[in-house]
Short mmCIF file of C-alpha atoms in Angstrom, two decimals:
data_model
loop_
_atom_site.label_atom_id
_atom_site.label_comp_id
_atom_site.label_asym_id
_atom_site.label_seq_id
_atom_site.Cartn_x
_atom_site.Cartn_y
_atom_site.Cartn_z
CA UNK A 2 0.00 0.00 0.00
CA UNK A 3 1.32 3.43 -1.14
CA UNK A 4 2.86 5.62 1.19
CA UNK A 5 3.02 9.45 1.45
CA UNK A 6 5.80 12.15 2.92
CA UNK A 7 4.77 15.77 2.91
CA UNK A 8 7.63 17.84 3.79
CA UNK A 9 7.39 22.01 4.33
CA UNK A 10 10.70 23.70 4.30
CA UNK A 11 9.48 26.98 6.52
CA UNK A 12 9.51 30.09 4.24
CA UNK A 13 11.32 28.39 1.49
CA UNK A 14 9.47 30.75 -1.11
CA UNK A 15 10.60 31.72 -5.02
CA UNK A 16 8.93 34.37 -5.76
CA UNK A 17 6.44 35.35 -8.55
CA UNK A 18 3.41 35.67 -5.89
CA UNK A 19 0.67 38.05 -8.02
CA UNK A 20 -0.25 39.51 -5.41
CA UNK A 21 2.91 40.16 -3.79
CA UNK A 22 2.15 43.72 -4.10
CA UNK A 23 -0.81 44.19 -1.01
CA UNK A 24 1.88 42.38 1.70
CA UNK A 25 4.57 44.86 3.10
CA UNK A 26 7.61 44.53 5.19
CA UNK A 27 6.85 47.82 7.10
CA UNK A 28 6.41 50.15 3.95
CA UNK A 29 7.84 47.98 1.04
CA UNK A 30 5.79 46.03 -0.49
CA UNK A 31 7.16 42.52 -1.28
CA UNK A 32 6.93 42.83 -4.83
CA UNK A 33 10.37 41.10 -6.09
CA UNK A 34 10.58 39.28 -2.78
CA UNK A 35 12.45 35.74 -3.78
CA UNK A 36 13.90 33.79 -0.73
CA UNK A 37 15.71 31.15 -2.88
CA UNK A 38 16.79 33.02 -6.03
CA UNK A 39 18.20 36.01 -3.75
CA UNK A 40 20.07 33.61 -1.76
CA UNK A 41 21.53 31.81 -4.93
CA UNK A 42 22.26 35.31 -6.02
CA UNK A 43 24.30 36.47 -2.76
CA UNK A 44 26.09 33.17 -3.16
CA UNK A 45 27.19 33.61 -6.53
CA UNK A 46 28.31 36.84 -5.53
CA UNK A 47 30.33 35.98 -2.18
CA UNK A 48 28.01 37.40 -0.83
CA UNK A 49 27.07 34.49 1.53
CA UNK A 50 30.36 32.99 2.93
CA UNK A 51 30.19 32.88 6.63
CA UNK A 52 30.61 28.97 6.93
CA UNK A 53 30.09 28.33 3.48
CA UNK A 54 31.60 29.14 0.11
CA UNK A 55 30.66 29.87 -3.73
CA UNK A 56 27.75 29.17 -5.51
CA UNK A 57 24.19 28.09 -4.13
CA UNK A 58 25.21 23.81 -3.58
CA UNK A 59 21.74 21.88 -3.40
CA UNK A 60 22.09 19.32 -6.50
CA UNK A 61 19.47 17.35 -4.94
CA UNK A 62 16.56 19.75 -4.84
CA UNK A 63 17.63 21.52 -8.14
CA UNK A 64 17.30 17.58 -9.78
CA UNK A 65 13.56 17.72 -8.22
CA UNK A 66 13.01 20.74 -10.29
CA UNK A 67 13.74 23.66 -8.04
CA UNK A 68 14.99 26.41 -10.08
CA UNK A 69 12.69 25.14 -12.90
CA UNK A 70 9.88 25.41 -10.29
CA UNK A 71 11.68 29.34 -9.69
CA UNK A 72 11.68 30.03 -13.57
CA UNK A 73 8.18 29.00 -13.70
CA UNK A 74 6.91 31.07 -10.09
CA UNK A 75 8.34 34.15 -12.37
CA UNK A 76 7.21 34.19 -15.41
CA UNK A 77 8.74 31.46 -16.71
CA UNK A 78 7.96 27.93 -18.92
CA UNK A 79 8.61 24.19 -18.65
CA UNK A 80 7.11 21.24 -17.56
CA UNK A 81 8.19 18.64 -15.32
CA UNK A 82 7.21 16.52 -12.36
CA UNK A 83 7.27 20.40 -10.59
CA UNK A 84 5.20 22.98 -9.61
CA UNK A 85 5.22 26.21 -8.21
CA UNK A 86 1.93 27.22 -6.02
CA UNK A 87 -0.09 30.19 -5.05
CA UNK A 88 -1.58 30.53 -2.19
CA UNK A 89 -5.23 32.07 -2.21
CA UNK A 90 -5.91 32.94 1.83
CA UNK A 91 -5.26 36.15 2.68
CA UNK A 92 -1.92 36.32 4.76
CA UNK A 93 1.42 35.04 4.41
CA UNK A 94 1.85 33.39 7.85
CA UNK A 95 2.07 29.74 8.82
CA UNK A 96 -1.33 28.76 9.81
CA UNK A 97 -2.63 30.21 6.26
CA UNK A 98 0.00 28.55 4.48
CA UNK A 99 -0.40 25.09 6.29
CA UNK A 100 -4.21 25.32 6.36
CA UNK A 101 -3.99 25.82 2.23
CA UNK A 102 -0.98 23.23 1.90
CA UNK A 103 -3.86 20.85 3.93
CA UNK A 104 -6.79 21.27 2.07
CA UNK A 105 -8.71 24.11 3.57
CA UNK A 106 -7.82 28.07 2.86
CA UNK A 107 -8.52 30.75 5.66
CA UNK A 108 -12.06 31.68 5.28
CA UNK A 109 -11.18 34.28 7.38
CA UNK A 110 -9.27 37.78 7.68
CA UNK A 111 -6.75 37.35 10.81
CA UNK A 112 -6.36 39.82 13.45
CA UNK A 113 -3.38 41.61 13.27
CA UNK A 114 -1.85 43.77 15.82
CA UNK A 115 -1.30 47.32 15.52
CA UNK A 116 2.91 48.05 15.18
CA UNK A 117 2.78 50.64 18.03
CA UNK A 118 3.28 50.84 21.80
CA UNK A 119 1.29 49.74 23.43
CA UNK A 120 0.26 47.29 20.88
CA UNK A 121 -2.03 45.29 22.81
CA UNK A 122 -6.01 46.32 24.10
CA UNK A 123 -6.48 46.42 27.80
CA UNK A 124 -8.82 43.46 27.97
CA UNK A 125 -5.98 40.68 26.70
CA UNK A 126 -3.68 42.88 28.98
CA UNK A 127 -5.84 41.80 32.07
CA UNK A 128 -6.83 38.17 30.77
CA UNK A 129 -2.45 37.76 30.37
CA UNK A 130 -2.20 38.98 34.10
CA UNK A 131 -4.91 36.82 35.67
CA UNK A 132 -4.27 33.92 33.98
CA UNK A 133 -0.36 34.88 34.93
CA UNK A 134 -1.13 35.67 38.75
CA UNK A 135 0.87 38.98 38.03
CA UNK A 136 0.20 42.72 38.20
CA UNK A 137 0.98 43.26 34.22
CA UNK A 138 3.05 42.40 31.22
CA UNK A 139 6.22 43.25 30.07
CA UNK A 140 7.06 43.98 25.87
CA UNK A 141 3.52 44.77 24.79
CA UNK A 142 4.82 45.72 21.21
CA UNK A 143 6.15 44.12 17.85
CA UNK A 144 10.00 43.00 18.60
CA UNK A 145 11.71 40.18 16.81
CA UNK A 146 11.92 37.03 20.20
CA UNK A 147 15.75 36.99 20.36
CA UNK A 148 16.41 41.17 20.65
CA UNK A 149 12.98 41.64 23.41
CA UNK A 150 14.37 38.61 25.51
CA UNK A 151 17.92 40.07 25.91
CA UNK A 152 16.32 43.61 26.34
CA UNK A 153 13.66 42.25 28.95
CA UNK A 154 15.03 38.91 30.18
CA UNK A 155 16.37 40.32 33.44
CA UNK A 156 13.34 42.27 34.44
CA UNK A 157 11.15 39.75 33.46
CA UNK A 158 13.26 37.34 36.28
CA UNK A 159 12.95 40.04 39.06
CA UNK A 160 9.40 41.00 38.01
CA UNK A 161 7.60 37.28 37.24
CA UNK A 162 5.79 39.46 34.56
CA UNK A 163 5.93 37.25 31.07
CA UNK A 164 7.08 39.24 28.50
CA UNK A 165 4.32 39.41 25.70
CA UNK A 166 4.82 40.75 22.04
CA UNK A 167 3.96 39.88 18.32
CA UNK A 168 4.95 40.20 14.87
CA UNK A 169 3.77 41.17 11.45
CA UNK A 170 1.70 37.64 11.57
CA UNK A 171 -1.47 36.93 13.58
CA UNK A 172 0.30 35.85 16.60
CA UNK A 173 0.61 36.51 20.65
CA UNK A 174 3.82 35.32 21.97
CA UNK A 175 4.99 34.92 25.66
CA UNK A 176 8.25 34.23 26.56
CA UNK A 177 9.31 33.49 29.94
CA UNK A 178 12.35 31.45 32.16
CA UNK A 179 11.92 27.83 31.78
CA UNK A 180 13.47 27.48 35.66
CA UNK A 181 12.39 31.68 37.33
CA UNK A 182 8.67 30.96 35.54
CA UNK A 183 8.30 27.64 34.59
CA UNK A 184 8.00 25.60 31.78
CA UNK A 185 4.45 24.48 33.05
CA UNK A 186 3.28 27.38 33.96
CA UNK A 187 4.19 29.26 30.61
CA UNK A 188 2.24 26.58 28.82
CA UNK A 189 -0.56 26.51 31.06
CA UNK A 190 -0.74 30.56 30.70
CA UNK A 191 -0.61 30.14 27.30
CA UNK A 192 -3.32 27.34 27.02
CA UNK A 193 -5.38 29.82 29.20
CA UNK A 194 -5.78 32.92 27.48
CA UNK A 195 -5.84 30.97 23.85
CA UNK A 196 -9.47 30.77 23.55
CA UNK A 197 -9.64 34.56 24.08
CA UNK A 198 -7.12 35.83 21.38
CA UNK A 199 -8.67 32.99 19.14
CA UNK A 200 -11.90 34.48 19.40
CA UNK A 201 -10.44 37.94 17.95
CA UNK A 202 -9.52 35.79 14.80
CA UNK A 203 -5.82 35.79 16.35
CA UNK A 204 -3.80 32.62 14.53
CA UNK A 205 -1.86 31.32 17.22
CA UNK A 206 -0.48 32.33 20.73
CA UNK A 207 3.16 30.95 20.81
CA UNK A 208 4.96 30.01 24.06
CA UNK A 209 8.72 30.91 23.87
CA UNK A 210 10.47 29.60 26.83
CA UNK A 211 13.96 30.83 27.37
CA UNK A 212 17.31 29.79 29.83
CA UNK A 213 20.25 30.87 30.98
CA UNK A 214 21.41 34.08 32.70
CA UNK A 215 21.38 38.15 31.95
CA UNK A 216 23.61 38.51 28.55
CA UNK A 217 23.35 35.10 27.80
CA UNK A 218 19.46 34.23 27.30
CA UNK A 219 18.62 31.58 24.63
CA UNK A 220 15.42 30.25 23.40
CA UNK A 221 14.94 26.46 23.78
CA UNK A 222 13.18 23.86 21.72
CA UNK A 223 10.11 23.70 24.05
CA UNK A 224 8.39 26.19 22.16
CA UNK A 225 4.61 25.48 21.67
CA UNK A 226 1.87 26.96 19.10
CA UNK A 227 -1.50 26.98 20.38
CA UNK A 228 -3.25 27.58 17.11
CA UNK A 229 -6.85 28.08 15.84
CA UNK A 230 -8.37 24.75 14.82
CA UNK A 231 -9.14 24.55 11.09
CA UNK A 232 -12.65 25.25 10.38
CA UNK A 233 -12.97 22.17 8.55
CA UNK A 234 -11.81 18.19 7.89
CA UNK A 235 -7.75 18.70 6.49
CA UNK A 236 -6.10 16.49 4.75
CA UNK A 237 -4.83 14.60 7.79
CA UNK A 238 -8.30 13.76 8.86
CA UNK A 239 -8.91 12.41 5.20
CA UNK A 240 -6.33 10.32 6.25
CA UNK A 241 -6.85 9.06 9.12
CA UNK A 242 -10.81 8.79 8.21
CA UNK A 243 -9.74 5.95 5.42
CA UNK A 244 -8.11 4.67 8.46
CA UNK A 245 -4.65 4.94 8.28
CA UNK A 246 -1.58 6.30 10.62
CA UNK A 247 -0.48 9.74 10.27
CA UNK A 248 2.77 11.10 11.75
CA UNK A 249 3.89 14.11 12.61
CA UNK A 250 7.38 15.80 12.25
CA UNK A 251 7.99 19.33 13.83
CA UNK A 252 5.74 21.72 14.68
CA UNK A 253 2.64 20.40 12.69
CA UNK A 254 0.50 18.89 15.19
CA UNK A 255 0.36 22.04 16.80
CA UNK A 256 -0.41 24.47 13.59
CA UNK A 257 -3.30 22.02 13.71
CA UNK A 258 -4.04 21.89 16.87
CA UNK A 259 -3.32 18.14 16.58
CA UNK A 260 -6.29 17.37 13.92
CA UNK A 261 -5.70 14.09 12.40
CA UNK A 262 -2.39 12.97 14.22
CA UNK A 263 -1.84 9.93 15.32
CA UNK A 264 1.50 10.92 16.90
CA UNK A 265 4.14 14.23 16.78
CA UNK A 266 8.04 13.86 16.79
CA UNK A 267 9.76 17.07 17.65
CA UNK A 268 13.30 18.80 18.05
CA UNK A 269 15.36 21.10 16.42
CA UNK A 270 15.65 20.03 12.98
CA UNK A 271 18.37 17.81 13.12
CA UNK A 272 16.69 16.00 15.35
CA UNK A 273 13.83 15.76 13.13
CA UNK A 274 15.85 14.78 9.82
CA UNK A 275 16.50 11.96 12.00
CA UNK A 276 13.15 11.18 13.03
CA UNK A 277 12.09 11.43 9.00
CA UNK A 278 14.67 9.17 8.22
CA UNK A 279 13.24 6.72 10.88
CA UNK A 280 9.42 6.89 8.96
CA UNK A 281 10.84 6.58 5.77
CA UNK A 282 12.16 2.71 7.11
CA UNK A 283 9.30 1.94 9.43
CA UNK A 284 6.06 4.10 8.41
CA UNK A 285 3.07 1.91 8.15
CA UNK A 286 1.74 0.65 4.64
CA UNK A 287 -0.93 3.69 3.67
CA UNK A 288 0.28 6.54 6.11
CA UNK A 289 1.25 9.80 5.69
CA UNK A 290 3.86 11.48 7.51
CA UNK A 291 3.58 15.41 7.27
CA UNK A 292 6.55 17.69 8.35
CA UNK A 293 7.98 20.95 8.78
CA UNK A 294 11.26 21.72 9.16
CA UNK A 295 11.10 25.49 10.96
CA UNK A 296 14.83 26.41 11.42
CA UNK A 297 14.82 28.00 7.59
CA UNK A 298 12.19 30.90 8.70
CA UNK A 299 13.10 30.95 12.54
CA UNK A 300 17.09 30.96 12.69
CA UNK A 301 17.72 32.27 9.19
CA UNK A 302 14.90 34.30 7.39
CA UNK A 303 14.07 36.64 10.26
CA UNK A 304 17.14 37.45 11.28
CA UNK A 305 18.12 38.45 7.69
CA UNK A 306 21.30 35.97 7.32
CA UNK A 307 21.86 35.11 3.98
CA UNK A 308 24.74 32.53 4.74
CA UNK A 309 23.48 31.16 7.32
CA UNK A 310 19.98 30.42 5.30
CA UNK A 311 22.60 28.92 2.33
CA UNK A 312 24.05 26.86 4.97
CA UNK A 313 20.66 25.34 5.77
CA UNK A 314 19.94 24.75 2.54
CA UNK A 315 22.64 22.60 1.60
CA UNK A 316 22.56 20.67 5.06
CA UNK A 317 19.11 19.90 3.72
CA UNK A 318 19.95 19.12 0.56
CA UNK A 319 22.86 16.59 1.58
CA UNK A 320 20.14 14.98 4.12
CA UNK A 321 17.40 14.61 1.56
CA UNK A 322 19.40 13.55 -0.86
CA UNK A 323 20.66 9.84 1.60
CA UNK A 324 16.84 9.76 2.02
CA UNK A 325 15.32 9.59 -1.72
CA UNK A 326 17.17 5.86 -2.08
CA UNK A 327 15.43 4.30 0.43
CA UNK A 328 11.99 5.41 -0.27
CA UNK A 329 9.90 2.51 -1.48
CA UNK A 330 8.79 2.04 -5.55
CA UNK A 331 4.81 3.03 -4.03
CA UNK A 332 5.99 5.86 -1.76
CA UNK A 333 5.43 10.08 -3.03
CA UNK A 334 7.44 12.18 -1.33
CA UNK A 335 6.40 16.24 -1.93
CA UNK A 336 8.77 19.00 -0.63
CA UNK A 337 6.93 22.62 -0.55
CA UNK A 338 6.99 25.56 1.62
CA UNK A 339 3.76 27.21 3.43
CA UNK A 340 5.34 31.16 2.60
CA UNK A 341 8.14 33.27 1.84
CA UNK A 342 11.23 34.86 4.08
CA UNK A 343 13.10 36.48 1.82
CA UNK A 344 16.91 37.34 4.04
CA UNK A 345 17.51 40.11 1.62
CA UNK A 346 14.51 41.92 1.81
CA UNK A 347 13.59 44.92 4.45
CA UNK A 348 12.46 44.20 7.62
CA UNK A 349 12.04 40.89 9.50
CA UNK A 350 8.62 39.51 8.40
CA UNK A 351 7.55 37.24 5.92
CA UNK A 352 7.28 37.69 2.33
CA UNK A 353 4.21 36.55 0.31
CA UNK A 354 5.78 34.35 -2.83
CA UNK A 355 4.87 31.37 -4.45
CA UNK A 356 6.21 27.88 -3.31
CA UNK A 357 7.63 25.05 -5.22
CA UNK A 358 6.16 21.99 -5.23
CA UNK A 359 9.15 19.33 -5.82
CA UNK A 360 7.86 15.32 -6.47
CA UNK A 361 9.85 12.01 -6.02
CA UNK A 362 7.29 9.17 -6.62
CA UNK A 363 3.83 9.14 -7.68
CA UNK A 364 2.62 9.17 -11.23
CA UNK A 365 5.32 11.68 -12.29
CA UNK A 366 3.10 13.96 -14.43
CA UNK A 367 3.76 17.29 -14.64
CA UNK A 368 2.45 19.88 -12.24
CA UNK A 369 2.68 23.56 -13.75
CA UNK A 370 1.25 26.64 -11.82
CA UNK A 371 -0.46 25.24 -9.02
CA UNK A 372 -2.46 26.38 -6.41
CA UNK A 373 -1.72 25.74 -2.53
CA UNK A 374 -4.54 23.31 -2.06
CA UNK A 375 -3.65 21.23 -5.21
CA UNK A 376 -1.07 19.31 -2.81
CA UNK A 377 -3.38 18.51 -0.74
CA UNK A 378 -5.43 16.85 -3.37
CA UNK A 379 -1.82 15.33 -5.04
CA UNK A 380 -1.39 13.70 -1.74
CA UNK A 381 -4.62 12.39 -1.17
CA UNK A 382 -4.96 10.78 -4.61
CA UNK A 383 -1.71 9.09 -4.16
CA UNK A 384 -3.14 7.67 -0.67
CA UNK A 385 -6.52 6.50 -2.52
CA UNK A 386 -8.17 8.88 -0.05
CA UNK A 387 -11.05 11.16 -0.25
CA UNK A 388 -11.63 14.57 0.51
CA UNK A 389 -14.23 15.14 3.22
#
């Protein structure tokens, strides 16, 4: 029985996106935004050589059809067993993209915070503090996670307030010390005042625990998303409906809200290239294992660092690459991305593109201009399963 591997490399956009024009990075629109082919460019121009040298090295995914997949996203021609996607809900965030990849766009506008101080209303202000057992919040503004916990780490360990802030994307975020707050208590605060910032349409509120001492604060991996559950069956419950196993790699059960999982491996992405290599030896006859590998967008594409983004890439490359030998004659295997995160553009956000949609298995017809909810469908053909 056929098996199926859906793999999102966070914000691995390549441009084209029509509408790129409507999404900003502050005041620039993204128009021209183009994650991979600006990164190939910056390493063709030594641009991109901290830890890494010359030209853009991922022979594997360009065999798949990636820069065809590019050409294509911008205007291009060519068929092959590749696509490049466009995504039809409105926002270029993870939960839109994933929802789309999945079957189901947004059939919503999100709730966006306002890019001023303070940023949040007084109500979710209150809701954070009782839930928190505190007298108030610290942050209440758009920061990027790494710069607001070394500017409010210290305070935040005298105080016991969380420190609360968001982004360009339909999120609340609370950091706080895994061993001054507690790693319990952080996701109990955050499982608390969920339902309220989900009822203003708000995508997810992220918990962003964080060690170690003044000057030296780092994030860890027990980051959770509490996210919105999709407003109707995804692909995963397809799945699972036909009765079969589906697995989870990364951060997907929770973009999800765990519909349709059967079971979530997580880490930092090493860790899960090793748990994908597991599934591809011992996942079950007819399952799917869906996956997202984060540390593209989260290490790399917000913090604008072109080599370190090239770096990624190839590590990728090199690790897919031992992988497509051992997948079965039956088995699909689909790389895509759910948005953009361009490391050359302005700002920190995302950046709305189109995706590529790179095939190993299946029927091996070609795939063209696509849109985000044709993988879905791709998937769920391959499994013999039907769309609820």
């Amino acid at each position: 029985m056929p098996r199926a591997f859906l793999i999102v490399m966070d914000s691995v956009g390549i441009g084209g996106a029509p509408d790129a024009d409507a999404y900003f990075n502050g005041d620039v629109p993204d128009t021209g935004a183009n994650t991979v082919g600006h990164i190939a460019e910056a390493c063709a121009a030594g641009r991109a050589e901290d830890g890494r040298s010359g030209p853009l090295a991922v022979p594997h995914l360009a065999t798949l059809g990636l820069f065809d997949a590019m050409a294509l996203a911008n205007g291009g021609s060519g068929t092959g067993p590749w696509g490049a996607a466009t995504e039809v809900s409105q926002g270029k965030d993870t939960p839109s993209g994933h929802w789309e990849l999945a079957g189901v766009p947004v059939p919503w506008d999100w709730h966006y915070f306002p890019d001023e101080t303070p940023a949040f209303p007084d109500d979710v202000v209150d809701a954070v503090s009782t839930a928190a057992g505190v007298d108030g919040i610290l942050g209440n503004c758009h920061a990027s996670g790494t710069t607001i916990i070394a500017e409010l780490g210290a305070e935040h360990v005298r105080t016991g307030k969380p420190i609360c802030y968001t982004s360009a994307d339909s999120v609340f975020q609370i950091a706080a010390h895994e061993d001054h707050f507690g790693l319990d208590r952080l996701m109990d605060l955050c499982k608390a005042v969920a339902p309220k910032l989900h009822n203003m349409r708000v995508g997810r509120v992220i918990a962003r625990p964080f060690v170690g001492e003044p000057g030296a604060f780092e994030r860890t991996v027990h980051r959770r998303d509490f996210a919105i559950t999709p407003p109707a069956p995804i692909l995963t419950n397809w799945v699972q409906d036909a009765g079969r196993h589906v697995y989870g790699v990364g951060k997907v059960g929770d973009i999800f809200s765990m519909q349709g999982f059967d079971e979530v491996r997580k880490g930092p992405d090493a860790t899960l290239m090793e748990h994908l290599s597991t599934l591809v030896d011992e996942a079950e006859d007819g399952s799917l294992t869906f996956a997202n590998f984060v540390e593209f967008d989260s290490l790399y594409g917000h913090r604008r660092d072109v080599s370190g983004y090239a770096r990624h890439l190839e590590w990728f490359d090199a690790q897919i690459g031992a992988l497509l030998p051992r997948l079965r004659a039956d088995d699909l295997l689909v790389l895509t991305a759910d948005h953009g995160n361009d490391p050359t553009w302005v700002g920190t956000d995302h950046t709305r593109e189109r995706v590529p949609v790179l095939v190993k298995g299946g029927d091996g017809g070609p795939l063209g201009l696509i849109g985000f909810q044709d993988v879905a469908h791709l998937v769920a053909r391959h499994l013999g399963v039907s769309p609820k």
